[in-house]
Amino acid sequence: MILGGIPFDAEKLLFLALSLFAIVVTFSNGPHLVVAKSSNNSNPTTTTVNVGVVLDLETWVGQMGLSCINMSLSDFYSSNPSYKTRLVLNVRDSERDEVAAAAAALDLIKNKQVQAILGPQGSAQADFLIHLGNKSHVPIISFSATSPSLSSIRSPYFIRAVQNDSSQVNAISAIVQAFGWREAVLIYVHDEFGEGIIPSLRDALEEANTRVPYRSLIPPTATDDQILQELYKLMSMQTRVFIVHTLPTLGSRLFAKVKEVGMMNEGYVWILTNGITNLLSSMDSSIVTSSMQGVLGIRTYLPGTPNLDNFMVQWTTKFQQDNPSILNPTLNIFGYWAYDAAQALAMAVEEMGVLNFTFNMLNASTDATDLNTIGVSRNGQKLLQELGDTTFAGLTGNFSLFNGQLESSTFQIVNINGNAARRIGFWTQENGLLRDLNSINTSKYSTSKSNLLSIIWPGDSTSVPKGWEIPNNGKRLKILVPVKYGFEEFVKVIRDPSTNTSQVTGYCISIFQAVVEKLPYALPYELIPFAFPNGTSAGSYKDMVDQVIYQKYDALVGDTTIIANRSLYVDFTLPYTESGVVMLVPYKDNKSKNAWIFLKPLTWELWLTTGWFFVFIALVVWILEHQINEDFRGPATHQFGTSFWFSFSTMVFAQRESVLSNLARFVVIVWVFVVLILTQSYTASLSSLLVVQNLQPTVTDVNQLLKSGEKVGYPRGSFVHDMLKQMKFTDSKLVPYHSVEECNKLLSNGSAKGGIAAAFDEVPYIKLILSQYCNKYTTIPTFKTAGFGFVFPKGSPLVRDISEAILNVTEGPKMKEIENSWLGSTTNCLDSTTSVSSNSLGLDSFWGLFLIAGAAATLALLIFVVTFVKRNWHIVASSSGTLWGKFVALGRRFYQKDLNYHTFRKGRSRDRSTVEGAKENAPVETIENMNSPPSLSTEGCLEIAINGELTSVN
């Protein structure tokens, strides 16, 4: 078992010596006994209970705490004179020493058999006393030991009647998060008090995405030179946000030196924990006014109540009466906690009732140490339980212990101006930052800086510090750049052996220079090639990233890809190039054409529908023209051929037959419109298909390469090699290349001739290749990556500003100018990333046209049928046969010429004289049965007498 780094056996000897020393001192100076006075101390039924008090009586907190404890017991028993118990205080001075505190506690437990100890004052002292309390079952009740390391879980007999330091870390984190600071340096005293808060504070900052790049440990007894040395180190860093956790004694000396070295100027941020802010009134006012202006702080919130105000007046009066040499005494939060702790102990003892407040002594050997003979309190467990159940309205609010310690969920946020701390807001566990407690929103936790009042920052500035800056001590950022063999358009290093200097240019460097120009401040930097003394490359991109991880360099600028496993250890800026890894493949040499390619522009459904409509339109036109148009009459084969010839010839607009019917003309006009659209679409689709067929890639899928066992290429030293390995490419199938020319040569040779079938690379490199060989290759998208980015150490504050500047550059014309300057223009090349397939035209694209054509033809047919039946209705009406016979009669009538049509009337007028001359010499045939079909003469004509005229009908 280790106590403060001392072995347990040695500790026994130490405590034996100290206890003897304490006993001698106690009896030589007389008993330092304080009895709580009450109105009925002489009451024989009153039971006195010994209680120990261990404080640093030479300090203000110790003196103030003791007076508050006495006043608390006096007030308590005066208000409750009938109570049966009275606490008797046995006070010991720990003299600011851990060993003296332990010796005093050992003496109180062994010789006075105290039932509880109020104190000790410091966290380091409490670490000793906690073990004594556990061993003797004596509760140790401290109102000022705030270190989280003094956990009541492992120390059941330790009662912390004060707030745990870790309860304020979320309030500090909320402030940092509100102003967007990404780094903060922790400055704390190197002891139990200082180190106890650090783990929880770092966790809270990390949850707010704030990095702690450095922790500054200052010894409690540090000299001014040691403090100055540490401050100079902090000045050389970029971070300008400092969180200070010390006690006022060391804090006063620290801030005096902070002011001296110029770290209280504009741009700096100082945040105090309540270790200083709660005791700010006890600090030297000259230090506060001269060296701490603009500092932020966290302070325990005390709700103002009449009881609190009355107590302050009463305590001030009584303390000055007891201590006339001390002028203007100031009461702080620790005095209130001491008052409440003493009252809680008195209430718990009273609840226990009148008991035998003694110890069970242990049988020990003659050579046993005092630790083995101190005994165990018979009522320690019961007293501990009563303390845990005690609740009342104390000076600091509701007094209630949870897990052995006092809890509070509200803190004040203050800004030091003048000689006092001005409140600018509150923080609560439930609502975060609040301007005042009346604006509580129970549904939302806020870290908005708008919830705080105006702040005056160091240097009397009202502008929010950005939290970091480049040190003005002449230091330049050391920026690493790669040394490349090929693709030097991105980064090119020209080394001058005579001067041992290097000139760095390239696409990535030009972008970085443009980005730096967009920053609102000067950023001095130095580009350092990653090379050996002879100028050769010193390693891969992974090696360069490792240099940044180990912070040997401040950044890496070059063609570095943002990938997941790298981002775990470094921070990338936003990408400044297009993202993705693509496969570059040659076009096919497609000299042999498909003999049936002319069928591909249309789908089979569209071909069949078009053919059916040609037949349909031919039938409709024949029906509409058969009675009136000589071109559509004659033998059946002639009529069939003419109709189909007419319909299909509209496809090339080469029909020679004229149509006479207006209905037929209407149908033909609509159909010609449909045919026009179809032919134009077919021509365009066929042209596109023929062009695309000439641009077909040799490979369209990565799996095709794996199955065929083709070799593929990748840029040497790139992460693409690992990606291809994950895709199951073997090393024997992977061929590295260094430059654009080498990649072109490998692709031209092909896998069979020692080259490669495809090259895998990132989009910027592929664009460079296509700018020179855009007519030879095409690309197939393969993987998604984030593009190129600049690399900085994890948590670097530069990342945010550089990323914003990248957006300004990429959104303007400067980016295109740099790209054209270094990578060339590819505007005249075909878009090789588009799809290389051409879809055939389907029926779904033209069904509307066919619907119009079909509707027009059907409407024309309906009009013709209605007109024809109406004109020949007398034939149906005069026929006495069956219904079928009437349809046959109409069919025969349809098959005959319509002699009333105007074209035939014109023909009869021209032939009338010839016909009349023939009537005198020729006999007239009278058709007696008009229902029988006419017979054809040898000349193919039939003479019919109708209305006294001679007419010939074909």
Coordinates of C-alpha atoms in Angstrom, one line a residue, residues 291-540:
S291 CA -2.1 42.0 -14.5
M292 CA -5.4 40.3 -14.8
Q293 CA -7.6 42.6 -16.9
G294 CA -9.7 40.8 -19.5
V295 CA -9.4 37.4 -17.8
L296 CA -12.4 35.1 -17.9
G297 CA -13.2 32.9 -14.9
I298 CA -15.6 30.3 -13.5
R299 CA -17.0 31.0 -10.0
T300 CA -19.4 29.1 -7.8
Y301 CA -22.8 30.6 -7.9
L302 CA -24.3 31.7 -4.6
P303 CA -27.9 32.7 -4.7
G304 CA -28.4 35.9 -2.7
T305 CA -30.6 35.3 0.4
P306 CA -31.4 37.4 3.5
N307 CA -29.8 34.7 5.7
L308 CA -26.6 35.0 3.7
D309 CA -26.5 38.8 4.0
N310 CA -27.3 38.7 7.7
F311 CA -24.5 36.1 8.3
M312 CA -21.9 38.3 6.5
V313 CA -22.7 41.2 8.8
Q314 CA -22.7 39.2 12.0
W315 CA -19.5 37.3 11.0
T316 CA -17.6 40.5 10.2
T317 CA -18.6 42.1 13.5
K318 CA -17.6 39.1 15.5
F319 CA -14.4 38.4 13.7
Q320 CA -13.1 41.9 14.2
Q321 CA -14.0 41.7 17.9
D322 CA -12.0 38.5 18.2
N323 CA -9.2 39.7 15.9
P324 CA -8.8 43.5 16.2
S325 CA -5.5 43.4 14.4
I326 CA -7.0 42.2 11.1
L327 CA -8.6 45.1 9.2
N328 CA -11.3 44.7 6.6
P329 CA -11.7 40.9 6.8
T330 CA -13.2 39.3 3.6
L331 CA -15.5 36.4 3.7
N332 CA -15.5 33.9 0.8
I333 CA -17.2 30.7 -0.3
F334 CA -15.0 28.5 1.8
G335 CA -16.3 30.2 5.0
Y336 CA -19.8 29.5 3.9
W337 CA -19.0 25.8 3.3
A338 CA -17.3 25.6 6.7
Y339 CA -20.4 27.0 8.3
D340 CA -22.7 24.5 6.6
A341 CA -20.3 21.5 7.2
A342 CA -20.2 22.2 10.9
Q343 CA -24.0 22.5 11.1
A344 CA -24.5 19.3 9.1
L345 CA -22.2 17.4 11.5
A346 CA -24.0 18.8 14.6
M347 CA -27.4 17.8 13.1
A348 CA -26.1 14.3 12.3
V349 CA -24.7 13.7 15.8
E350 CA -28.0 14.9 17.3
E351 CA -30.0 12.5 15.1
M352 CA -27.8 9.6 16.5
G353 CA -29.0 10.4 20.0
V354 CA -27.1 9.9 23.2
L355 CA -24.7 7.1 22.7
N356 CA -21.5 5.8 24.1
F357 CA -19.1 7.9 21.9
T358 CA -16.0 5.7 22.5
F359 CA -13.6 3.6 20.6
N360 CA -13.0 -0.1 20.5
M361 CA -9.4 -0.5 21.3
L362 CA -7.3 -3.1 19.5
N363 CA -5.0 -5.6 21.3
A364 CA -1.6 -4.9 19.9
S365 CA 1.9 -6.2 20.6
T366 CA 4.3 -4.2 22.6
D367 CA 6.3 -3.3 19.5
A368 CA 3.2 -2.1 17.5
T369 CA 3.1 1.4 16.0
D370 CA 0.4 4.0 16.8
L371 CA -1.4 3.0 13.6
N372 CA -2.1 -0.4 15.1
T373 CA -3.3 1.0 18.4
I374 CA -5.6 3.9 17.5
G375 CA -8.8 1.9 17.8
V376 CA -12.0 2.0 15.8
S377 CA -15.0 4.3 16.5
R378 CA -18.1 2.4 17.6
N379 CA -20.4 4.9 15.9
G380 CA -18.5 5.8 12.8
Q381 CA -20.7 3.9 10.4
K382 CA -23.9 5.3 11.9
L383 CA -22.5 8.8 11.8
L384 CA -21.5 8.4 8.2
Q385 CA -25.1 7.2 7.4
E386 CA -26.7 10.2 9.2
L387 CA -24.4 12.6 7.4
G388 CA -25.5 11.2 4.1
D389 CA -29.2 11.6 5.0
T390 CA -28.8 15.2 6.3
T391 CA -30.4 17.9 4.2
F392 CA -31.2 21.5 5.1
A393 CA -31.2 25.0 3.6
G394 CA -27.6 26.2 4.2
L395 CA -25.8 29.5 3.4
T396 CA -24.8 28.2 0.0
G397 CA -28.1 26.7 -1.0
N398 CA -29.6 23.3 -0.3
F399 CA -27.1 21.2 1.6
S400 CA -27.3 17.6 0.4
L401 CA -24.5 15.1 -0.1
F402 CA -24.5 12.8 -3.1
N403 CA -21.9 10.0 -3.1
G404 CA -20.2 11.7 -0.2
Q405 CA -19.8 15.1 -1.7
L406 CA -21.6 18.4 -2.2
E407 CA -23.0 19.0 -5.7
S408 CA -23.8 22.1 -7.6
S409 CA -25.1 22.5 -11.1
T410 CA -24.8 26.2 -11.5
F411 CA -21.6 28.4 -12.1
Q412 CA -21.1 32.0 -12.8
I413 CA -19.0 33.2 -15.7
V414 CA -17.1 36.3 -14.9
N415 CA -14.9 38.8 -16.7
I416 CA -12.3 40.6 -14.6
N417 CA -12.4 44.4 -15.2
G418 CA -10.9 46.9 -12.7
N419 CA -10.5 45.3 -9.3
A420 CA -13.6 43.0 -9.4
A421 CA -15.1 40.2 -11.5
R422 CA -18.1 41.3 -13.6
R423 CA -20.7 38.6 -14.2
I424 CA -21.3 38.0 -18.0
G425 CA -23.4 34.8 -17.7
F426 CA -24.2 31.5 -16.1
W427 CA -23.7 27.9 -16.9
T428 CA -26.0 25.1 -15.8
Q429 CA -25.8 21.3 -16.3
E430 CA -29.1 21.2 -18.1
N431 CA -29.1 24.4 -20.2
G432 CA -25.4 25.3 -20.8
L433 CA -24.6 28.9 -21.3
L434 CA -27.3 31.4 -20.1
R435 CA -27.3 35.2 -19.9
D436 CA -29.4 35.1 -16.8
L437 CA -31.1 32.3 -14.8
N438 CA -34.5 33.7 -15.7
S439 CA -34.0 32.7 -19.3
I440 CA -33.7 29.0 -18.7
N441 CA -34.8 26.9 -21.6
T442 CA -35.5 23.4 -20.3
S443 CA -35.5 21.8 -23.7
K444 CA -32.1 22.8 -25.1
Y445 CA -28.4 22.8 -24.1
S446 CA -26.7 25.9 -25.6
T447 CA -23.1 26.8 -26.1
S448 CA -23.8 30.0 -28.1
K449 CA -21.7 33.0 -27.3
S450 CA -24.8 35.2 -27.8
N451 CA -25.9 34.0 -24.4
L452 CA -23.1 35.9 -22.8
L453 CA -22.8 39.6 -22.1
S454 CA -20.1 41.7 -23.8
I455 CA -16.6 40.8 -22.8
I456 CA -13.5 43.0 -22.6
W457 CA -10.6 40.8 -23.6
P458 CA -6.9 41.3 -22.6
G459 CA -5.5 44.5 -24.2
D460 CA -8.8 46.2 -23.7
S461 CA -10.1 44.6 -26.9
T462 CA -13.7 43.9 -27.7
S463 CA -12.9 41.6 -30.6
V464 CA -13.0 37.9 -29.9
P465 CA -9.5 36.4 -30.1
K466 CA -9.1 33.7 -32.7
G467 CA -7.2 31.6 -30.1
W468 CA -3.9 31.2 -32.0
E469 CA -1.4 33.1 -34.0
I470 CA 1.9 32.6 -35.7
P471 CA 4.7 33.5 -33.1
N472 CA 6.4 36.7 -34.0
N473 CA 9.8 35.5 -33.1
G474 CA 11.0 35.0 -36.6
K475 CA 10.0 31.3 -36.8
R476 CA 8.8 30.2 -40.2
L477 CA 6.6 27.2 -40.8
K478 CA 8.6 24.2 -42.0
I479 CA 6.5 22.8 -44.9
L480 CA 7.5 19.5 -46.4
V481 CA 7.1 18.9 -50.2
P482 CA 7.6 15.6 -52.1
V483 CA 10.4 15.0 -54.6
K484 CA 8.9 13.4 -57.7
Y485 CA 10.2 11.5 -60.7
G486 CA 7.5 12.1 -63.2
F487 CA 4.2 14.0 -63.0
E488 CA 6.4 17.0 -62.1
E489 CA 3.5 19.2 -63.3
F490 CA 2.2 18.8 -59.7
V491 CA 5.3 19.3 -57.7
K492 CA 8.7 20.1 -59.3
V493 CA 11.9 20.5 -57.3
I494 CA 14.9 22.0 -59.0
R495 CA 18.0 21.7 -56.9
D496 CA 21.1 23.8 -57.3
P497 CA 24.1 21.8 -56.1
S498 CA 26.4 24.8 -56.0
T499 CA 24.3 26.7 -53.5
N500 CA 22.5 23.6 -52.0
T501 CA 19.2 25.4 -52.4
S502 CA 16.0 24.2 -54.1
Q503 CA 13.3 25.9 -56.1
V504 CA 9.9 24.3 -55.8
T505 CA 7.1 24.9 -58.3
G506 CA 4.1 23.0 -59.7
Y507 CA 0.3 22.9 -59.7
C508 CA 0.0 22.1 -55.9
I509 CA 2.6 24.7 -55.0
S510 CA 0.8 27.4 -57.0
I511 CA -2.5 26.6 -55.3
F512 CA -0.9 26.7 -51.9
Q513 CA 0.7 30.1 -52.7
A514 CA -2.7 31.4 -53.9
V515 CA -4.3 30.1 -50.7
V516 CA -1.8 31.8 -48.4
E517 CA -2.4 35.1 -50.2
K518 CA -6.1 34.7 -49.3
L519 CA -5.3 34.5 -45.6
P520 CA -6.2 37.6 -43.5
Y521 CA -2.7 37.5 -42.0
A522 CA 0.9 36.9 -43.0
L523 CA 2.0 33.3 -42.9
P524 CA 5.8 32.9 -43.2
Y525 CA 6.8 29.5 -44.4
E526 CA 9.7 27.5 -45.9
L527 CA 9.3 24.8 -48.4
I528 CA 11.6 21.9 -47.6
P529 CA 12.0 19.0 -50.1
F530 CA 11.8 15.5 -48.7
A531 CA 15.1 14.4 -50.1
F532 CA 18.5 13.0 -49.2
P533 CA 21.6 15.3 -49.5
N534 CA 22.1 14.0 -53.0
G535 CA 18.7 15.2 -54.0
T536 CA 16.9 11.9 -54.3
S537 CA 13.6 11.2 -52.6
A538 CA 13.8 10.3 -49.0
G539 CA 10.7 8.1 -48.9
S540 CA 7.1 7.5 -49.9

